[in-house]
Amino acid sequence: MKDNKQQTFSYQVNVGHISANPVRVTLEAVEKERAAMAERWGVLRVNKVRAELELTRWKRDGVRVKGQVKADIEQNCVATMEPVEEKIDELVEALFVPEGSKLARINTDENGEMIISAEGPDMPETFTGNTIDVGLVCEEFIVLAIDPYPRKEGAVVELAGNTSPQDDVVPSPFAELERWKKK
């Protein structure tokens, strides 16, 4: 999350402004930002991106970002190459701590190997300075939700040549032995 040179949907939130009271942020991408997103994500078009977030203090010096991001995108159907619309509606939850914070240290065992639990909570992200880019956070959640194989409703993949469902059935080795016996 540290490289945002290519990223245009940016909204920096000053961590110093987050106190006991939560900070609410609403983001909506403009046309130029949506065009850049479509190019980065490899989709035909991004028609809408909107996020509603709440930032609160987490532990002593960390920040919790919680909310929802919605996006309407168009991409090519993998079967027909026709445009397919997809609506994305994702819950956002991320933790951030300052660089060098004890909360960002990775737990290791006695051999120095990282201890990571698939069911456990994610490690907090780190931030440098006094800002967090919540636009980038939203983009990450959208990208992870994009269907990698979009298919238009009712689309069927046409296979080349004369194939039938029977061609896909692997014959039983016992059936082959039976044929040999009859010869």
mmCIF file of C-alpha atoms in Angstrom:
data_model
loop_
_atom_site.group_PDB
_atom_site.id
_atom_site.type_symbol
_atom_site.label_atom_id
_atom_site.label_comp_id
_atom_site.label_asym_id
_atom_site.label_seq_id
_atom_site.Cartn_x
_atom_site.Cartn_y
_atom_site.Cartn_z
ATOM 1 C CA MET A 1 0.000 0.000 0.000
ATOM 2 C CA LYS A 2 2.976 2.319 0.041
ATOM 3 C CA ASP A 3 3.377 2.870 -3.732
ATOM 4 C CA ASN A 4 0.693 5.286 -4.864
ATOM 5 C CA LYS A 5 2.532 6.899 -7.814
ATOM 6 C CA GLN A 6 0.162 5.219 -10.297
ATOM 7 C CA GLN A 7 -2.865 5.755 -8.106
ATOM 8 C CA THR A 8 -5.134 8.715 -8.810
ATOM 9 C CA PHE A 9 -8.087 8.036 -6.492
ATOM 10 C CA SER A 10 -6.418 9.596 -3.501
ATOM 11 C CA TYR A 11 -7.850 11.071 -0.343
ATOM 12 C CA GLN A 12 -5.400 11.761 2.469
ATOM 13 C CA VAL A 13 -6.781 11.814 6.009
ATOM 14 C CA ASN A 14 -4.725 13.484 8.718
ATOM 15 C CA VAL A 15 -4.395 10.990 11.564
ATOM 16 C CA GLY A 16 -3.968 13.840 14.061
ATOM 17 C CA HIS A 17 -7.579 14.874 13.465
ATOM 18 C CA ILE A 18 -8.886 11.523 14.662
ATOM 19 C CA SER A 19 -9.664 11.689 18.351
ATOM 20 C CA ALA A 20 -12.246 9.958 20.497
ATOM 21 C CA ASN A 21 -14.841 11.119 17.963
ATOM 22 C CA PRO A 22 -14.887 9.214 14.675
ATOM 23 C CA VAL A 23 -14.150 10.996 11.411
ATOM 24 C CA ARG A 24 -16.631 10.294 8.619
ATOM 25 C CA VAL A 25 -15.453 10.441 5.007
ATOM 26 C CA THR A 26 -17.499 10.138 1.809
ATOM 27 C CA LEU A 27 -15.604 9.694 -1.451
ATOM 28 C CA GLU A 28 -16.869 9.714 -5.027
ATOM 29 C CA ALA A 29 -14.583 9.282 -8.022
ATOM 30 C CA VAL A 30 -14.779 11.861 -10.815
ATOM 31 C CA GLU A 31 -14.641 10.947 -14.515
ATOM 32 C CA LYS A 32 -10.857 11.364 -14.841
ATOM 33 C CA GLU A 33 -10.232 9.129 -11.810
ATOM 34 C CA ARG A 34 -12.658 6.484 -13.111
ATOM 35 C CA ALA A 35 -10.945 6.442 -16.531
ATOM 36 C CA ALA A 36 -7.551 5.923 -14.861
ATOM 37 C CA MET A 37 -9.017 3.145 -12.682
ATOM 38 C CA ALA A 38 -10.451 1.343 -15.722
ATOM 39 C CA GLU A 39 -7.031 1.379 -17.360
ATOM 40 C CA ARG A 40 -5.226 0.142 -14.229
ATOM 41 C CA TRP A 41 -7.790 -2.564 -13.496
ATOM 42 C CA GLY A 42 -8.012 -3.797 -17.095
ATOM 43 C CA VAL A 43 -11.771 -3.272 -17.432
ATOM 44 C CA LEU A 44 -13.744 -1.502 -20.170
ATOM 45 C CA ARG A 45 -15.238 1.208 -18.004
ATOM 46 C CA VAL A 46 -15.711 2.288 -14.405
ATOM 47 C CA ASN A 47 -19.082 4.018 -14.225
ATOM 48 C CA LYS A 48 -19.217 4.764 -10.502
ATOM 49 C CA VAL A 49 -17.100 4.543 -7.357
ATOM 50 C CA ARG A 50 -18.443 5.716 -4.030
ATOM 51 C CA ALA A 51 -17.274 5.030 -0.483
ATOM 52 C CA GLU A 52 -18.579 5.895 2.941
ATOM 53 C CA LEU A 53 -15.993 5.387 5.655
ATOM 54 C CA GLU A 54 -15.547 5.975 9.340
ATOM 55 C CA LEU A 55 -12.086 6.390 10.867
ATOM 56 C CA THR A 56 -11.612 5.831 14.589
ATOM 57 C CA ARG A 57 -8.685 5.518 16.962
ATOM 58 C CA TRP A 58 -7.433 1.966 17.436
ATOM 59 C CA LYS A 59 -5.402 1.071 20.501
ATOM 60 C CA ARG A 60 -3.166 4.043 21.334
ATOM 61 C CA ASP A 61 -1.777 5.357 18.067
ATOM 62 C CA GLY A 62 -3.481 3.231 15.439
ATOM 63 C CA VAL A 63 -6.450 3.951 13.191
ATOM 64 C CA ARG A 64 -9.347 1.693 12.157
ATOM 65 C CA VAL A 65 -10.962 2.342 8.775
ATOM 66 C CA LYS A 66 -14.447 0.845 8.458
ATOM 67 C CA GLY A 67 -17.177 1.360 5.924
ATOM 68 C CA GLN A 68 -18.496 0.389 2.536
ATOM 69 C CA VAL A 69 -17.348 0.888 -1.027
ATOM 70 C CA LYS A 70 -19.542 0.511 -4.112
ATOM 71 C CA ALA A 71 -18.532 0.444 -7.746
ATOM 72 C CA ASP A 72 -20.233 -0.126 -11.108
ATOM 73 C CA ILE A 73 -17.872 -1.452 -13.758
ATOM 74 C CA GLU A 74 -18.061 -2.922 -17.262
ATOM 75 C CA GLN A 75 -15.777 -5.607 -18.610
ATOM 76 C CA ASN A 76 -15.776 -8.098 -21.473
ATOM 77 C CA CYS A 77 -17.626 -11.403 -21.132
ATOM 78 C CA VAL A 78 -15.131 -14.283 -21.295
ATOM 79 C CA ALA A 79 -17.460 -16.241 -23.596
ATOM 80 C CA THR A 80 -18.850 -13.628 -26.015
ATOM 81 C CA MET A 81 -16.540 -10.608 -25.509
ATOM 82 C CA GLU A 82 -19.676 -8.469 -25.104
ATOM 83 C CA PRO A 83 -19.759 -5.871 -22.298
ATOM 84 C CA VAL A 84 -20.931 -7.160 -18.914
ATOM 85 C CA GLU A 85 -21.930 -4.866 -16.057
ATOM 86 C CA GLU A 86 -20.863 -5.737 -12.544
ATOM 87 C CA LYS A 87 -21.953 -4.077 -9.325
ATOM 88 C CA ILE A 88 -19.483 -4.272 -6.466
ATOM 89 C CA ASP A 89 -20.583 -3.677 -2.879
ATOM 90 C CA GLU A 90 -17.854 -4.436 -0.346
ATOM 91 C CA LEU A 91 -17.420 -3.884 3.364
ATOM 92 C CA VAL A 92 -14.124 -2.193 4.137
ATOM 93 C CA GLU A 93 -12.140 -2.792 7.302
ATOM 94 C CA ALA A 94 -8.459 -2.028 7.717
ATOM 95 C CA LEU A 95 -6.102 -1.179 10.561
ATOM 96 C CA PHE A 96 -3.180 1.234 10.353
ATOM 97 C CA VAL A 97 -0.350 1.927 12.778
ATOM 98 C CA PRO A 98 2.608 4.287 12.534
ATOM 99 C CA GLU A 99 5.772 2.890 11.015
ATOM 100 C CA GLY A 100 7.894 1.334 13.773
ATOM 101 C CA SER A 101 4.908 0.605 16.023
ATOM 102 C CA LYS A 102 5.095 -2.541 18.173
ATOM 103 C CA LEU A 103 1.636 -3.469 16.850
ATOM 104 C CA ALA A 104 3.063 -3.890 13.325
ATOM 105 C CA ARG A 105 5.724 -6.415 14.326
ATOM 106 C CA ILE A 106 5.326 -9.864 12.860
ATOM 107 C CA ASN A 107 5.241 -12.656 15.440
ATOM 108 C CA THR A 108 7.943 -15.290 15.008
ATOM 109 C CA ASP A 109 8.630 -18.624 16.634
ATOM 110 C CA GLU A 110 11.935 -19.706 18.203
ATOM 111 C CA ASN A 111 13.349 -20.490 14.716
ATOM 112 C CA GLY A 112 12.548 -17.005 13.424
ATOM 113 C CA GLU A 113 9.687 -18.211 11.200
ATOM 114 C CA MET A 114 6.604 -16.007 10.905
ATOM 115 C CA ILE A 115 3.492 -17.146 12.718
ATOM 116 C CA ILE A 116 0.429 -16.362 10.605
ATOM 117 C CA SER A 117 -3.067 -17.660 11.224
ATOM 118 C CA ALA A 118 -5.474 -17.867 8.265
ATOM 119 C CA GLU A 119 -8.395 -17.381 10.650
ATOM 120 C CA GLY A 120 -6.701 -14.684 12.704
ATOM 121 C CA PRO A 121 -6.885 -10.950 12.164
ATOM 122 C CA ASP A 122 -4.861 -9.282 9.421
ATOM 123 C CA MET A 123 -1.682 -7.491 10.374
ATOM 124 C CA PRO A 124 -2.122 -3.738 10.582
ATOM 125 C CA GLU A 125 -0.765 -1.701 7.673
ATOM 126 C CA THR A 126 1.818 0.919 8.479
ATOM 127 C CA PHE A 127 1.776 4.572 7.511
ATOM 128 C CA THR A 128 4.536 7.145 7.341
ATOM 129 C CA GLY A 129 4.049 10.706 8.457
ATOM 130 C CA ASN A 130 0.657 11.772 9.700
ATOM 131 C CA THR A 131 -1.723 10.762 6.861
ATOM 132 C CA ILE A 132 -3.493 7.681 5.548
ATOM 133 C CA ASP A 133 -4.703 7.457 1.942
ATOM 134 C CA VAL A 134 -8.229 6.048 2.280
ATOM 135 C CA GLY A 135 -8.807 6.332 -1.484
ATOM 136 C CA LEU A 136 -6.127 3.710 -2.009
ATOM 137 C CA VAL A 137 -7.731 1.493 0.644
ATOM 138 C CA CYS A 138 -11.049 1.660 -1.234
ATOM 139 C CA GLU A 139 -9.389 0.823 -4.536
ATOM 140 C CA GLU A 140 -7.746 -2.277 -3.066
ATOM 141 C CA PHE A 141 -11.079 -3.615 -1.800
ATOM 142 C CA ILE A 142 -12.721 -3.017 -5.198
ATOM 143 C CA VAL A 143 -9.935 -4.702 -7.160
ATOM 144 C CA LEU A 144 -10.118 -7.786 -4.951
ATOM 145 C CA ALA A 145 -13.884 -8.012 -5.586
ATOM 146 C CA ILE A 146 -13.758 -7.802 -9.413
ATOM 147 C CA ASP A 147 -14.920 -11.025 -11.078
ATOM 148 C CA PRO A 148 -11.891 -12.350 -13.000
ATOM 149 C CA TYR A 149 -14.135 -14.367 -15.365
ATOM 150 C CA PRO A 150 -17.225 -12.264 -16.069
ATOM 151 C CA ARG A 151 -19.900 -14.031 -18.076
ATOM 152 C CA LYS A 152 -22.960 -12.509 -19.679
ATOM 153 C CA GLU A 153 -26.153 -14.204 -18.509
ATOM 154 C CA GLY A 154 -26.948 -17.138 -20.794
ATOM 155 C CA ALA A 155 -23.593 -16.980 -22.611
ATOM 156 C CA VAL A 156 -22.281 -20.331 -23.832
ATOM 157 C CA VAL A 157 -18.746 -21.086 -24.936
ATOM 158 C CA GLU A 158 -18.741 -22.607 -28.421
ATOM 159 C CA LEU A 159 -16.083 -25.280 -28.787
ATOM 160 C CA ALA A 160 -14.303 -25.714 -32.112
ATOM 161 C CA GLY A 161 -14.987 -28.914 -34.070
ATOM 162 C CA ASN A 162 -17.572 -31.619 -33.553
ATOM 163 C CA THR A 163 -17.584 -32.281 -29.845
ATOM 164 C CA SER A 164 -20.383 -33.698 -27.832
ATOM 165 C CA PRO A 165 -20.828 -34.327 -24.132
ATOM 166 C CA GLN A 166 -20.015 -37.996 -24.795
ATOM 167 C CA ASP A 167 -16.559 -36.982 -26.057
ATOM 168 C CA ASP A 168 -15.750 -35.629 -22.609
ATOM 169 C CA VAL A 169 -16.532 -38.952 -20.883
ATOM 170 C CA VAL A 170 -13.428 -40.983 -20.107
ATOM 171 C CA PRO A 171 -14.101 -44.658 -20.882
ATOM 172 C CA SER A 172 -13.834 -47.103 -18.020
ATOM 173 C CA PRO A 173 -10.778 -49.379 -18.246
ATOM 174 C CA PHE A 174 -13.104 -52.312 -17.534
ATOM 175 C CA ALA A 175 -15.256 -51.377 -20.526
ATOM 176 C CA GLU A 176 -12.118 -51.461 -22.699
ATOM 177 C CA LEU A 177 -11.236 -54.934 -21.355
ATOM 178 C CA GLU A 178 -14.763 -56.104 -22.125
ATOM 179 C CA ARG A 179 -14.353 -54.920 -25.730
ATOM 180 C CA TRP A 180 -11.110 -56.873 -26.012
ATOM 181 C CA LYS A 181 -12.772 -60.054 -24.756
ATOM 182 C CA LYS A 182 -15.420 -59.842 -27.458
ATOM 183 C CA LYS A 183 -12.837 -59.730 -30.269
#
